[in-house]
Short mmCIF file of C-alpha atoms in Angstrom, two decimals:
data_model
loop_
_atom_site.label_atom_id
_atom_site.label_comp_id
_atom_site.label_asym_id
_atom_site.label_seq_id
_atom_site.Cartn_x
_atom_site.Cartn_y
_atom_site.Cartn_z
CA MET P 24 124.36 74.61 114.42
CA ALA P 25 122.51 73.93 112.39
CA THR P 26 120.38 70.06 112.04
CA ASP P 27 119.73 68.46 108.96
CA ARG P 28 116.09 69.19 109.50
CA GLU P 29 116.24 72.95 109.70
CA THR P 30 119.11 72.87 107.33
CA ALA P 31 116.93 71.77 104.28
CA SER P 32 114.07 73.77 105.72
CA ALA P 33 116.84 76.71 104.77
CA LEU P 34 116.93 75.45 101.58
CA LYS P 35 113.58 74.98 99.93
CA GLY P 36 112.27 77.56 97.67
CA ARG P 37 115.07 79.31 97.15
CA ASP P 38 117.65 79.99 93.75
CA PHE P 39 120.73 78.31 93.30
CA LEU P 40 122.71 81.02 91.89
CA THR P 41 126.88 81.08 93.18
CA ILE P 42 128.28 78.35 96.05
CA ALA P 43 128.74 81.69 97.75
CA ASP P 44 124.85 81.46 98.99
CA PHE P 45 124.71 78.54 100.57
CA THR P 46 126.37 77.69 104.24
CA SER P 47 129.00 74.81 104.62
CA GLU P 48 126.41 73.17 106.53
CA GLU P 49 123.84 73.49 103.88
CA MET P 50 126.42 72.29 100.89
CA ASN P 51 127.00 69.14 103.06
CA LEU P 52 123.63 68.65 103.39
CA LEU P 53 123.06 69.06 99.16
CA LEU P 54 126.61 66.69 99.12
CA LYS P 55 124.26 64.52 102.13
CA GLN P 56 121.18 64.62 99.19
CA ALA P 57 123.34 64.00 95.67
CA LEU P 58 124.70 60.43 97.56
CA ASP P 59 121.12 59.42 98.93
CA MET P 60 119.99 60.42 95.63
CA LYS P 61 123.17 57.97 94.04
CA ALA P 62 122.08 55.36 96.12
CA LEU P 63 118.79 54.83 95.13
CA THR P 64 119.47 55.13 91.65
CA LYS P 65 121.75 52.02 91.36
CA LYS P 66 118.90 50.00 94.03
CA HIS P 67 116.41 50.74 91.25
CA ILE P 68 114.30 52.17 94.07
CA PRO P 69 111.45 54.36 92.27
CA HIS P 70 112.12 58.37 94.61
CA PRO P 71 109.46 60.51 93.28
CA TYR P 72 110.10 63.61 95.06
CA LEU P 73 108.63 65.91 92.37
CA ASN P 74 106.26 64.36 91.65
CA GLY P 75 104.11 65.91 89.03
CA LYS P 76 106.57 69.56 89.17
CA THR P 77 107.81 71.07 85.87
CA LEU P 78 110.51 72.56 85.57
CA ALA P 79 111.27 74.88 82.39
CA MET P 80 115.17 74.74 81.43
CA ILE P 81 116.27 77.42 78.82
CA PHE P 82 119.40 76.86 77.15
CA GLU P 83 120.79 79.51 75.42
CA LYS P 84 124.28 78.25 75.92
CA SER P 85 124.39 74.30 73.96
CA SER P 86 125.45 71.38 77.00
CA THR P 87 125.30 67.73 76.65
CA ARG P 88 125.58 67.16 80.96
CA THR P 89 123.61 70.50 81.84
CA ARG P 90 120.81 68.35 80.04
CA VAL P 91 120.63 65.74 80.20
CA ALA P 92 120.96 65.59 83.34
CA PHE P 93 118.96 68.40 84.36
CA GLU P 94 115.73 66.18 82.51
CA VAL P 95 116.87 62.56 83.51
CA GLY P 96 116.89 64.03 87.12
CA MET P 97 112.91 65.62 86.61
CA TYR P 98 112.20 62.42 85.51
CA GLN P 99 113.78 59.96 87.97
CA LEU P 100 112.77 62.45 90.94
CA GLY P 101 108.66 62.75 89.16
CA GLY P 102 109.16 65.30 87.32
CA SER P 103 108.94 66.03 84.16
CA ALA P 104 111.32 68.84 82.30
CA LEU P 105 110.35 71.43 79.54
CA PHE P 106 114.04 72.27 76.93
CA LEU P 107 113.53 76.33 75.96
CA SER P 108 116.94 77.88 73.45
CA SER P 109 116.91 81.35 73.11
CA ARG P 110 115.71 80.81 69.03
CA ASP P 111 112.47 79.29 70.33
CA MET P 112 110.95 81.67 72.92
CA GLN P 113 110.26 85.35 72.32
CA LEU P 114 113.24 86.27 74.91
CA GLY P 115 115.71 85.72 71.63
CA ARG P 116 112.66 87.86 70.62
CA GLY P 117 113.80 90.83 72.51
CA GLU P 118 110.85 89.75 75.55
CA THR P 119 112.36 91.16 78.49
CA ILE P 120 113.96 88.36 81.16
CA ALA P 121 111.49 90.48 84.11
CA ASP P 122 108.57 89.26 81.99
CA THR P 123 109.94 85.38 80.74
CA ALA P 124 110.67 84.96 85.04
CA ARG P 125 106.96 86.15 85.33
CA VAL P 126 105.03 84.33 82.79
CA LEU P 127 107.92 80.61 83.41
CA SER P 128 106.09 81.21 87.21
CA ARG P 129 102.83 81.31 86.48
CA PHE P 130 103.08 77.28 84.61
CA VAL P 131 106.26 76.01 86.36
CA ASP P 132 107.69 74.80 89.52
CA GLY P 133 111.35 75.21 88.75
CA ILE P 134 113.35 77.41 86.27
CA MET P 135 117.40 76.52 85.44
CA ILE P 136 119.29 78.38 82.56
CA ARG P 137 122.44 78.15 80.97
CA THR P 138 123.67 81.06 79.46
CA PHE P 139 126.60 84.03 79.16
CA ALA P 140 126.78 86.93 81.63
CA HIS P 141 126.26 86.33 85.30
CA GLU P 142 123.54 89.48 85.59
CA LYS P 143 121.09 87.04 83.79
CA VAL P 144 120.52 84.37 86.25
CA GLU P 145 120.62 87.18 88.97
CA GLU P 146 117.46 88.99 86.94
CA LEU P 147 115.86 86.16 86.13
CA ALA P 148 115.64 85.19 89.46
CA GLU P 149 114.51 88.99 91.37
CA TYR P 150 111.20 88.66 89.04
CA ALA P 151 110.74 84.33 88.76
CA SER P 152 108.73 83.91 92.14
CA VAL P 153 110.23 80.11 91.67
CA PRO P 154 113.57 78.08 92.23
CA VAL P 155 116.03 79.70 89.46
CA ILE P 156 118.94 77.50 89.42
CA ASN P 157 122.01 78.09 87.91
CA GLY P 158 122.87 76.10 84.65
CA LEU P 159 126.24 77.89 83.82
CA THR P 160 127.38 81.02 83.13
CA ASP P 161 130.07 82.97 81.85
CA THR P 162 131.17 83.47 85.73
CA HIS P 163 130.13 80.56 87.79
CA HIS P 164 129.04 76.72 87.84
CA PRO P 165 128.04 75.71 91.21
CA SER P 166 125.87 73.01 89.81
CA GLN P 167 129.22 70.84 88.12
CA VAL P 168 131.19 71.73 91.96
CA ILE P 169 128.13 69.67 93.66
CA ALA P 170 129.15 66.84 91.19
CA ASP P 171 132.76 67.61 91.60
CA LEU P 172 133.40 67.89 95.69
CA LEU P 173 130.62 64.37 95.83
CA THR P 174 133.28 62.95 92.96
CA ILE P 175 136.17 63.56 95.55
CA TYR P 176 134.60 62.12 98.76
CA GLU P 177 133.56 59.05 96.26
CA HIS P 178 137.14 58.23 95.68
CA GLU P 179 138.93 59.87 98.87
CA GLY P 180 136.36 59.42 101.80
CA ARG P 181 136.43 63.12 102.60
CA LEU P 182 136.92 66.40 101.73
CA GLU P 183 138.41 68.80 104.67
CA GLY P 184 142.27 69.06 104.56
CA LEU P 185 142.65 67.78 100.49
CA LYS P 186 144.92 69.69 98.07
CA ALA P 187 143.61 70.38 95.00
CA CYS P 188 144.68 72.61 92.24
CA PHE P 189 142.93 74.26 89.64
CA ILE P 190 144.79 75.01 85.83
CA GLY P 191 143.89 77.14 83.28
CA ASP P 192 141.61 80.05 83.15
CA GLY P 193 141.63 81.22 86.86
CA TYR P 194 138.68 83.69 84.91
CA ASN P 195 136.84 80.67 84.45
CA ASN P 196 133.66 79.63 85.51
CA MET P 197 134.41 76.62 86.67
CA ALA P 198 137.47 78.14 88.90
CA HIS P 199 135.91 80.49 90.18
CA SER P 200 133.28 77.82 91.76
CA LEU P 201 135.84 75.68 93.03
CA LEU P 202 137.50 78.92 95.09
CA GLU P 203 133.75 78.78 96.19
CA GLY P 204 132.77 75.80 97.24
CA ALA P 205 136.31 74.85 98.62
CA ALA P 206 136.35 77.79 100.30
CA ALA P 207 132.65 76.19 101.59
CA VAL P 208 133.98 72.87 102.98
CA GLY P 209 137.30 73.07 103.39
CA MET P 210 139.30 71.99 101.41
CA ASP P 211 142.97 73.64 99.94
CA LEU P 212 142.42 75.15 96.36
CA ILE P 213 145.09 76.34 94.57
CA VAL P 214 144.44 78.38 91.02
CA ALA P 215 147.33 78.61 88.74
CA SER P 216 146.85 80.71 85.38
CA PRO P 217 149.37 83.19 83.18
CA LYS P 218 149.60 86.21 83.52
CA GLY P 219 146.08 88.22 82.13
CA TYR P 220 143.98 85.49 83.23
CA GLU P 221 143.22 85.67 87.27
CA PRO P 222 140.28 85.04 88.96
CA ASP P 223 138.00 87.40 89.49
CA PRO P 224 139.55 89.73 92.50
CA LEU P 225 136.03 89.80 95.01
CA ILE P 226 135.75 86.08 94.43
CA LEU P 227 139.06 85.13 94.61
CA ARG P 228 138.87 87.69 98.07
CA ASN P 229 135.36 86.16 99.22
CA ALA P 230 136.62 82.34 99.62
CA GLU P 231 139.57 83.68 100.45
CA THR P 232 137.99 85.34 103.12
CA ARG P 233 135.48 81.84 103.75
CA ALA P 234 138.42 79.65 103.72
CA GLU P 235 140.17 80.83 106.18
CA SER P 236 137.80 81.04 108.37
CA ASN P 237 137.36 77.38 107.68
CA GLY P 238 140.24 76.22 108.62
CA CYS P 239 141.73 76.14 104.86
CA ARG P 240 143.77 77.50 101.69
CA VAL P 241 142.43 79.17 99.14
CA GLY P 242 144.55 81.29 96.86
CA PHE P 243 146.14 81.53 93.21
CA THR P 244 149.84 81.71 91.63
CA TYR P 245 151.10 82.13 88.47
CA SER P 246 152.96 78.56 88.74
CA PRO P 247 151.36 75.63 87.76
CA LYS P 248 154.50 73.41 89.42
CA GLU P 249 154.22 75.72 92.36
CA ALA P 250 150.05 74.89 92.55
CA ALA P 251 150.59 71.40 92.20
CA GLU P 252 152.79 70.29 93.66
CA GLY P 253 151.87 67.78 96.52
CA CYS P 254 147.75 67.93 96.11
CA ASP P 255 145.97 65.16 95.81
CA ILE P 256 143.05 66.26 93.14
CA ILE P 257 144.66 68.08 89.40
CA ILE P 258 141.19 69.95 87.81
CA THR P 259 141.79 71.65 84.57
CA ASP P 260 138.75 73.15 81.79
CA THR P 261 139.08 74.31 78.13
CA TRP P 262 141.18 77.06 77.14
CA LEU P 263 138.86 78.11 75.60
CA SER P 264 135.18 78.29 76.61
CA MET P 265 131.91 78.85 74.12
CA GLY P 266 132.16 82.24 73.25
CA ASP P 267 136.16 82.30 73.03
CA GLU P 268 136.41 80.40 69.64
CA GLY P 269 137.94 83.66 67.86
CA GLU P 270 140.14 83.77 70.71
CA LYS P 271 142.02 80.12 70.02
CA GLU P 272 145.35 81.44 68.70
CA LYS P 273 146.54 83.55 71.41
CA ARG P 274 145.17 81.31 74.13
CA LEU P 275 146.84 78.11 72.64
CA HIS P 276 150.23 80.08 72.88
CA ASP P 277 149.42 81.84 76.19
CA PHE P 278 148.44 78.99 78.20
CA GLN P 279 151.86 77.21 76.75
CA GLY P 280 153.19 75.13 79.96
CA TYR P 281 150.60 75.00 81.73
CA GLN P 282 149.00 71.19 80.26
CA VAL P 283 148.43 68.74 82.75
CA ASP P 284 150.91 65.95 81.53
CA ASP P 285 152.65 63.89 83.33
CA ALA P 286 155.68 66.04 83.76
CA LEU P 287 153.45 68.52 85.86
CA THR P 288 151.34 65.22 87.64
CA ALA P 289 154.55 63.97 89.08
CA LEU P 290 153.78 66.72 91.20
CA ALA P 291 151.34 65.33 92.93
CA LYS P 292 150.81 62.74 95.56
CA PRO P 293 151.42 59.00 93.95
CA ASP P 294 147.62 58.71 94.53
CA TYR P 295 146.62 61.48 93.08
CA LEU P 296 142.92 62.23 90.99
CA PHE P 297 142.41 64.14 87.77
CA MET P 298 139.04 65.73 87.11
CA HIS P 299 137.63 67.77 84.04
CA CYS P 300 134.26 68.60 83.72
CA LEU P 301 134.50 67.82 79.96
CA PRO P 302 134.47 68.43 77.42
CA ALA P 303 138.11 67.80 76.77
CA HIS P 304 140.37 68.71 74.11
CA ARG P 305 142.87 65.84 74.94
CA GLY P 306 146.68 67.78 73.69
CA GLU P 307 145.65 70.81 74.81
CA GLU P 308 144.66 71.82 78.26
CA VAL P 309 145.56 67.88 79.38
CA ALA P 310 147.05 65.56 77.78
CA PRO P 311 145.59 62.35 77.03
CA ASP P 312 147.54 59.92 78.61
CA VAL P 313 146.50 61.61 81.88
CA ILE P 314 143.08 62.33 81.08
CA ASP P 315 143.04 58.73 79.88
CA GLY P 316 144.89 57.24 82.52
CA PRO P 317 144.63 55.39 85.72
CA HIS P 318 144.36 58.38 87.59
CA SER P 319 141.51 59.99 85.71
CA VAL P 320 137.78 60.22 87.24
CA VAL P 321 136.48 62.31 84.32
CA PHE P 322 133.65 60.21 83.55
CA ASP P 323 132.87 58.42 87.58
CA GLU P 324 132.72 63.36 87.86
CA ALA P 325 130.08 63.08 84.51
CA GLU P 326 127.33 61.08 85.89
CA ASN P 327 127.62 62.86 89.90
CA ARG P 328 126.04 65.59 87.41
CA LEU P 329 122.93 63.29 87.86
CA HIS P 330 122.63 62.59 90.95
CA ALA P 331 123.96 66.35 91.94
CA HIS P 332 121.03 67.80 90.21
CA LYS P 333 119.19 66.07 91.60
CA ALA P 334 119.94 66.74 95.18
CA ILE P 335 119.69 70.48 94.49
CA LEU P 336 115.65 69.51 92.58
CA LYS P 337 114.58 67.68 95.67
CA CYS P 338 116.19 70.08 97.63
CA LEU P 339 115.01 73.17 96.12
CA MET P 340 111.28 71.96 94.83
CA GLU P 341 110.12 69.06 97.03
CA ASN P 342 107.03 70.19 98.87
CA ASN P 343 106.59 70.63 102.58
#
């Protein structure tokens, strides 16, 4: 088993595209670093690990938490961040991803991108000579899942042996990254979705294989009640991701019976946690009394985006 020093060395200069790209040791080190970042921040202790470094932030999808967490995170780490929307870049006027990657690599020390197709992030990473961080694609949301796992660990004191469920759209960036994250840290996770919204078969199969090797179980069911039975953590996400707005009426119909409400949470453990990456649509994927109730940790989860993102930035971009 690698030491923390060896693991940290292996992370430097890497891209952060999917959870599946990282070993369990690397995932655990990222979480340790996130806890350290949070402690330093809360104590107002300066921690300029990225002094003089710059992160380019490309946004082709709108954002609240991702932009604020990465921008504030770089500032607190001693560096700076540049906000670049597709409207402000030549990328939005037809410049290739490859050329954008090569040019930005001459100016900055890292690139974060929040976009639609995951293939765009992969191409950017292929041609960039600096670390590329996935701030969200239609298929994966790994930076959010680091914050989610950090939140669960803070409230439960462990990750291994816990049982979680995700209720909603299984072919969703959160469902995919949660499957990969749970498998990496030894936590059970069942995704429950209606027909037509199952997780990507390859992502699910790979996560199941990894989970088995780590002594836990991830899987899929069409029954939200089966998924929620005895859970420590119930997780959901909006039924309407960015780009799905034209399907609103169809999705609202298809997801009937998948709302996280009092009837569903009654099947979980009495001290269950409720999580949602936000923004939330109260009355759709979650009942107001659940998200605003005593079991909800959604704002702890949102705050932890800052500390999780700082951990990712430090691990990938810190000087030797």
